[in-house]
GROMACS .gro file of C-alpha atoms in nm:
model
  287
    1UNK     CA    1  -0.005   0.001  -0.019
    2UNK     CA    2   0.133   0.348  -0.088
    3UNK     CA    3   0.234   0.595   0.188
    4UNK     CA    4  -0.005   0.893   0.180
    5UNK     CA    5   0.225   1.168   0.011
    6UNK     CA    6   0.126   1.519  -0.059
    7UNK     CA    7   0.284   1.843  -0.159
    8UNK     CA    8   0.275   2.215  -0.158
    9UNK     CA    9   0.392   2.366  -0.492
   10UNK     CA   10   0.412   2.728  -0.455
   11UNK     CA   11   0.600   2.969  -0.736
   12UNK     CA   12   0.842   3.227  -0.612
   13UNK     CA   13   0.700   3.512  -0.797
   14UNK     CA   14   0.564   3.692  -0.496
   15UNK     CA   15   0.499   3.654  -0.098
   16UNK     CA   16   0.294   3.390   0.052
   17UNK     CA   17  -0.038   3.487   0.147
   18UNK     CA   18  -0.306   3.363   0.357
   19UNK     CA   19  -0.457   3.144   0.072
   20UNK     CA   20  -0.125   2.978   0.048
   21UNK     CA   21  -0.087   2.949   0.410
   22UNK     CA   22  -0.422   2.753   0.434
   23UNK     CA   23  -0.328   2.532   0.158
   24UNK     CA   24   0.017   2.437   0.290
   25UNK     CA   25  -0.109   2.402   0.643
   26UNK     CA   26  -0.402   2.203   0.548
   27UNK     CA   27  -0.190   1.929   0.329
   28UNK     CA   28   0.072   1.913   0.593
   29UNK     CA   29  -0.215   1.823   0.864
   30UNK     CA   30  -0.354   1.566   0.621
   31UNK     CA   31  -0.016   1.409   0.587
   32UNK     CA   32   0.073   1.419   0.928
   33UNK     CA   33  -0.257   1.273   1.031
   34UNK     CA   34  -0.228   0.982   0.802
   35UNK     CA   35   0.113   0.916   0.887
   36UNK     CA   36   0.265   1.004   0.562
   37UNK     CA   37   0.480   1.233   0.386
   38UNK     CA   38   0.459   1.622   0.299
   39UNK     CA   39   0.685   1.744   0.028
   40UNK     CA   40   0.787   2.075  -0.116
   41UNK     CA   41   0.800   2.157  -0.493
   42UNK     CA   42   0.919   2.518  -0.619
   43UNK     CA   43   0.713   2.583  -0.935
   44UNK     CA   44   0.956   2.815  -1.120
   45UNK     CA   45   0.909   2.723  -1.486
   46UNK     CA   46   0.832   3.116  -1.543
   47UNK     CA   47   1.193   3.221  -1.516
   48UNK     CA   48   1.098   3.564  -1.588
   49UNK     CA   49   0.921   3.629  -1.283
   50UNK     CA   50   1.059   3.348  -1.074
   51UNK     CA   51   1.316   3.549  -0.816
   52UNK     CA   52   1.555   3.368  -0.549
   53UNK     CA   53   1.433   3.629  -0.257
   54UNK     CA   54   1.079   3.510  -0.315
   55UNK     CA   55   1.188   3.132  -0.293
   56UNK     CA   56   1.372   3.239   0.027
   57UNK     CA   57   1.077   3.401   0.176
   58UNK     CA   58   0.873   3.111   0.085
   59UNK     CA   59   1.116   2.866   0.296
   60UNK     CA   60   1.097   3.103   0.595
   61UNK     CA   61   0.720   3.162   0.591
   62UNK     CA   62   0.664   2.797   0.567
   63UNK     CA   63   0.904   2.703   0.879
   64UNK     CA   64   0.774   3.013   1.091
   65UNK     CA   65   0.394   2.843   1.042
   66UNK     CA   66   0.524   2.523   1.158
   67UNK     CA   67   0.519   2.334   0.801
   68UNK     CA   68   0.815   2.080   0.742
   69UNK     CA   69   0.887   1.879   0.445
   70UNK     CA   70   1.021   1.534   0.447
   71UNK     CA   71   1.250   1.562   0.165
   72UNK     CA   72   1.480   1.792  -0.030
   73UNK     CA   73   1.241   2.067  -0.223
   74UNK     CA   74   1.255   2.003  -0.617
   75UNK     CA   75   1.278   2.282  -0.853
   76UNK     CA   76   1.121   2.283  -1.210
   77UNK     CA   77   1.385   2.477  -1.315
   78UNK     CA   78   1.607   2.156  -1.311
   79UNK     CA   79   1.363   1.918  -1.465
   80UNK     CA   80   1.334   2.015  -1.806
   81UNK     CA   81   1.490   1.671  -1.947
   82UNK     CA   82   1.200   1.494  -1.770
   83UNK     CA   83   0.968   1.742  -1.934
   84UNK     CA   84   1.142   1.668  -2.268
   85UNK     CA   85   1.105   1.293  -2.227
   86UNK     CA   86   0.723   1.353  -2.185
   87UNK     CA   87   0.696   1.566  -2.470
   88UNK     CA   88   0.865   1.327  -2.711
   89UNK     CA   89   0.643   1.035  -2.585
   90UNK     CA   90   0.313   1.236  -2.695
   91UNK     CA   91   0.501   1.376  -3.041
   92UNK     CA   92   0.568   1.012  -3.106
   93UNK     CA   93   0.200   0.924  -3.075
   94UNK     CA   94   0.109   1.189  -3.315
   95UNK     CA   95  -0.073   1.404  -3.043
   96UNK     CA   96   0.138   1.720  -3.057
   97UNK     CA   97   0.160   1.995  -3.322
   98UNK     CA   98   0.339   2.350  -3.326
   99UNK     CA   99   0.140   2.632  -3.319
  100UNK     CA  100   0.256   3.005  -3.409
  101UNK     CA  101  -0.029   3.180  -3.281
  102UNK     CA  102  -0.010   3.529  -3.068
  103UNK     CA  103  -0.250   3.553  -2.784
  104UNK     CA  104  -0.423   3.816  -3.006
  105UNK     CA  105  -0.466   3.578  -3.324
  106UNK     CA  106  -0.626   3.339  -3.070
  107UNK     CA  107  -0.852   3.589  -2.953
  108UNK     CA  108  -0.958   3.735  -3.269
  109UNK     CA  109  -1.015   3.366  -3.409
  110UNK     CA  110  -1.205   3.255  -3.104
  111UNK     CA  111  -1.452   3.523  -3.135
  112UNK     CA  112  -1.526   3.514  -3.502
  113UNK     CA  113  -1.757   3.487  -3.683
  114UNK     CA  114  -1.955   3.709  -3.438
  115UNK     CA  115  -1.750   3.997  -3.428
  116UNK     CA  116  -1.716   4.143  -3.070
  117UNK     CA  117  -1.844   3.837  -2.934
  118UNK     CA  118  -1.666   3.708  -2.607
  119UNK     CA  119  -1.442   3.383  -2.687
  120UNK     CA  120  -1.538   3.075  -2.510
  121UNK     CA  121  -1.296   3.045  -2.184
  122UNK     CA  122  -1.173   2.702  -2.051
  123UNK     CA  123  -0.944   2.599  -1.773
  124UNK     CA  124  -0.648   2.695  -1.980
  125UNK     CA  125  -0.791   3.048  -2.085
  126UNK     CA  126  -0.945   3.117  -2.440
  127UNK     CA  127  -1.053   2.793  -2.586
  128UNK     CA  128  -0.813   2.748  -2.903
  129UNK     CA  129  -0.975   2.763  -3.238
  130UNK     CA  130  -0.768   2.512  -3.388
  131UNK     CA  131  -0.596   2.768  -3.628
  132UNK     CA  132  -0.273   2.582  -3.646
  133UNK     CA  133  -0.425   2.236  -3.619
  134UNK     CA  134  -0.281   2.002  -3.900
  135UNK     CA  135  -0.512   1.767  -4.075
  136UNK     CA  136  -0.272   1.502  -4.007
  137UNK     CA  137  -0.013   1.453  -3.739
  138UNK     CA  138   0.314   1.652  -3.814
  139UNK     CA  139   0.628   1.389  -3.843
  140UNK     CA  140   1.005   1.435  -3.805
  141UNK     CA  141   1.196   1.551  -3.496
  142UNK     CA  142   1.012   1.729  -3.213
  143UNK     CA  143   1.043   2.091  -3.275
  144UNK     CA  144   1.212   2.327  -3.011
  145UNK     CA  145   1.183   2.683  -2.948
  146UNK     CA  146   0.830   2.681  -3.039
  147UNK     CA  147   0.480   2.635  -2.869
  148UNK     CA  148   0.332   2.271  -2.870
  149UNK     CA  149  -0.025   2.210  -2.865
  150UNK     CA  150  -0.188   1.881  -2.777
  151UNK     CA  151  -0.458   1.769  -3.036
  152UNK     CA  152  -0.720   1.710  -2.795
  153UNK     CA  153  -0.979   1.523  -3.036
  154UNK     CA  154  -0.720   1.298  -3.141
  155UNK     CA  155  -0.585   1.214  -2.819
  156UNK     CA  156  -0.936   1.185  -2.631
  157UNK     CA  157  -1.140   1.054  -2.904
  158UNK     CA  158  -1.419   0.786  -2.773
  159UNK     CA  159  -1.273   0.785  -2.403
  160UNK     CA  160  -1.439   0.826  -2.076
  161UNK     CA  161  -1.235   0.965  -1.780
  162UNK     CA  162  -1.249   0.961  -1.410
  163UNK     CA  163  -1.072   1.078  -1.107
  164UNK     CA  164  -1.152   1.076  -0.731
  165UNK     CA  165  -1.234   1.389  -0.537
  166UNK     CA  166  -1.229   1.365  -0.151
  167UNK     CA  167  -1.264   1.769  -0.106
  168UNK     CA  168  -1.537   1.963  -0.340
  169UNK     CA  169  -1.515   2.160  -0.651
  170UNK     CA  170  -1.655   2.479  -0.690
  171UNK     CA  171  -2.042   2.329  -0.747
  172UNK     CA  172  -1.974   2.104  -0.472
  173UNK     CA  173  -1.840   1.811  -0.717
  174UNK     CA  174  -1.720   1.534  -0.480
  175UNK     CA  175  -1.672   1.166  -0.498
  176UNK     CA  176  -1.618   0.986  -0.853
  177UNK     CA  177  -1.609   1.255  -1.111
  178UNK     CA  178  -1.678   1.124  -1.473
  179UNK     CA  179  -1.613   1.328  -1.787
  180UNK     CA  180  -1.577   1.219  -2.174
  181UNK     CA  181  -1.341   1.295  -2.451
  182UNK     CA  182  -1.584   1.514  -2.599
  183UNK     CA  183  -1.639   1.719  -2.295
  184UNK     CA  184  -1.270   1.798  -2.297
  185UNK     CA  185  -1.257   1.888  -2.668
  186UNK     CA  186  -1.547   2.115  -2.603
  187UNK     CA  187  -1.477   2.278  -2.289
  188UNK     CA  188  -1.073   2.245  -2.283
  189UNK     CA  189  -0.956   2.261  -2.643
  190UNK     CA  190  -0.609   2.214  -2.763
  191UNK     CA  191  -0.412   2.318  -2.443
  192UNK     CA  192  -0.032   2.435  -2.458
  193UNK     CA  193   0.212   2.169  -2.346
  194UNK     CA  194   0.519   2.352  -2.414
  195UNK     CA  195   0.578   2.732  -2.426
  196UNK     CA  196   0.861   2.881  -2.638
  197UNK     CA  197   1.015   3.081  -2.343
  198UNK     CA  198   0.975   2.787  -2.111
  199UNK     CA  199   1.012   2.474  -2.281
  200UNK     CA  200   0.693   2.322  -2.079
  201UNK     CA  201   0.384   2.424  -1.913
  202UNK     CA  202   0.223   2.432  -1.608
  203UNK     CA  203   0.013   2.110  -1.686
  204UNK     CA  204   0.282   1.926  -1.813
  205UNK     CA  205   0.499   1.995  -1.546
  206UNK     CA  206   0.274   1.928  -1.265
  207UNK     CA  207   0.168   1.585  -1.377
  208UNK     CA  208   0.539   1.471  -1.436
  209UNK     CA  209   0.645   1.599  -1.096
  210UNK     CA  210   0.381   1.448  -0.901
  211UNK     CA  211   0.457   1.108  -1.060
  212UNK     CA  212   0.831   1.170  -1.003
  213UNK     CA  213   0.756   1.271  -0.627
  214UNK     CA  214   0.540   0.949  -0.595
  215UNK     CA  215   0.231   1.195  -0.505
  216UNK     CA  216  -0.081   0.999  -0.356
  217UNK     CA  217  -0.288   1.302  -0.277
  218UNK     CA  218  -0.292   1.610  -0.455
  219UNK     CA  219  -0.442   1.893  -0.216
  220UNK     CA  220  -0.523   2.227  -0.375
  221UNK     CA  221  -0.736   2.526  -0.417
  222UNK     CA  222  -1.079   2.500  -0.574
  223UNK     CA  223  -0.982   2.706  -0.836
  224UNK     CA  224  -0.764   2.434  -0.985
  225UNK     CA  225  -1.052   2.206  -0.996
  226UNK     CA  226  -1.141   2.238  -1.372
  227UNK     CA  227  -0.774   2.200  -1.458
  228UNK     CA  228  -0.796   1.855  -1.297
  229UNK     CA  229  -0.950   1.715  -1.612
  230UNK     CA  230  -0.641   1.803  -1.808
  231UNK     CA  231  -0.406   1.646  -1.562
  232UNK     CA  232  -0.609   1.316  -1.569
  233UNK     CA  233  -0.586   1.312  -1.927
  234UNK     CA  234  -0.207   1.374  -1.942
  235UNK     CA  235  -0.147   1.088  -1.674
  236UNK     CA  236  -0.312   0.855  -1.900
  237UNK     CA  237  -0.156   0.944  -2.217
  238UNK     CA  238   0.172   0.917  -2.046
  239UNK     CA  239   0.121   0.615  -1.840
  240UNK     CA  240   0.156   0.809  -1.506
  241UNK     CA  241  -0.029   0.700  -1.185
  242UNK     CA  242  -0.346   0.915  -1.102
  243UNK     CA  243  -0.342   1.056  -0.751
  244UNK     CA  244  -0.653   1.127  -0.536
  245UNK     CA  245  -0.766   1.483  -0.535
  246UNK     CA  246  -0.853   1.717  -0.268
  247UNK     CA  247  -0.956   2.056  -0.362
  248UNK     CA  248  -1.030   2.274  -0.085
  249UNK     CA  249  -1.231   2.622  -0.033
  250UNK     CA  250  -1.047   2.929  -0.102
  251UNK     CA  251  -0.964   3.209   0.110
  252UNK     CA  252  -1.104   3.528   0.011
  253UNK     CA  253  -1.115   3.907   0.127
  254UNK     CA  254  -1.385   4.102   0.276
  255UNK     CA  255  -1.534   4.156  -0.078
  256UNK     CA  256  -1.525   3.771  -0.170
  257UNK     CA  257  -1.258   3.831  -0.408
  258UNK     CA  258  -0.997   3.522  -0.400
  259UNK     CA  259  -0.653   3.640  -0.255
  260UNK     CA  260  -0.372   3.706  -0.510
  261UNK     CA  261   0.015   3.738  -0.466
  262UNK     CA  262  -0.026   4.116  -0.561
  263UNK     CA  263  -0.227   4.154  -0.229
  264UNK     CA  264   0.046   4.214  -0.012
  265UNK     CA  265  -0.180   4.330   0.278
  266UNK     CA  266  -0.247   3.978   0.319
  267UNK     CA  267   0.112   3.840   0.282
  268UNK     CA  268   0.225   3.612   0.562
  269UNK     CA  269   0.558   3.860   0.598
  270UNK     CA  270   0.332   4.120   0.646
  271UNK     CA  271   0.143   3.966   0.956
  272UNK     CA  272   0.457   3.840   1.104
  273UNK     CA  273   0.587   4.204   1.084
  274UNK     CA  274   0.289   4.310   1.278
  275UNK     CA  275   0.349   4.080   1.547
  276UNK     CA  276   0.075   3.788   1.450
  277UNK     CA  277   0.186   3.431   1.549
  278UNK     CA  278   0.121   3.128   1.361
  279UNK     CA  279  -0.170   3.035   1.579
  280UNK     CA  280  -0.319   3.359   1.455
  281UNK     CA  281  -0.265   3.292   1.071
  282UNK     CA  282  -0.434   2.935   1.171
  283UNK     CA  283  -0.724   3.106   1.328
  284UNK     CA  284  -0.753   3.361   1.046
  285UNK     CA  285  -0.778   3.085   0.793
  286UNK     CA  286  -1.010   2.868   0.988
  287UNK     CA  287  -0.784   2.588   1.111
   0.00000   0.00000   0.00000
C-alpha cells in the first residue's frame, strides 16, 4: 500500500499570502494525520518572474508556520529533461503540433464569426480555435523553441475519464467525477504543453512532477478543480499514476475576491511584521 504523500507547490513570483498558508497547513496536517509524507516543490518554470528572494521568503514563512517537508525541495527549472521526455512521448504518438499563434490571433479567431463576441474560456484560458491544427499528425523530430499544443480530439476520442475527489469542486462536486473526451474537446480544447520561452507548461510539469515525487494525494484550491481534467488526461496518455484529488475552499477578502500574490496586505510576511503568531494565522484561515 502506498504511503500517503502530498505536496505544496508554490511559485516564487511573490509573497505567500493567507490562501497559501491555508493550503500548505491543510496539506501538511493531512499528511501528518495519515502518518504520511509532505513534500515541497518550487514551481519556477516562469524564469522571468521567479526570483531567488521570493523562494527564500517561501522557505522562511513555511518554517515559521511550523510546516516541515520530508525531503529536499525540487525545482522545476532543474527538470526540463523529464518534461522533454514526456513531450517526446506525446509527439511520437502523433498528439502534438506546433503553434505560432499570438494571444491576439487566438482571441480574434475564437470570437469569429461574430465580431465583438466574447471567446469561450476554459481552464487554460481562451479555448483554442484550431488555427494551426494540422489535418494529419506532423512527423520528423520534436520541434524546439516553439509552442506545442495537444490535439485534444485525437488524444481523447471515444474515451471516458474518471478521478476521485475527497474535497469538493466549486459546485460541490465530490466522489467519483466522470467526463468524456467530447467534454474535453468542447470545454478545454487544444492546450499548450510547451511554451517557447519556458520549454514546458504548468499542466505538463505538474503531472510529470507529481509522478516523480510519488504523490498519492493532490491537495489544492478549488480554482484548479477544472484543470484536473487536463491532468487526468495527461496522466493516462503518459502512463502515469493518478492520485486522489482534494480541492479545498479558497480564502477570500472582505469583498469575496480570491486572494492573489499582489495582495501584499494579506502576505504572511506582513502579518509577521505586525506581530502575529502562527496560531493567529491558523485562526484567520479557519484551522
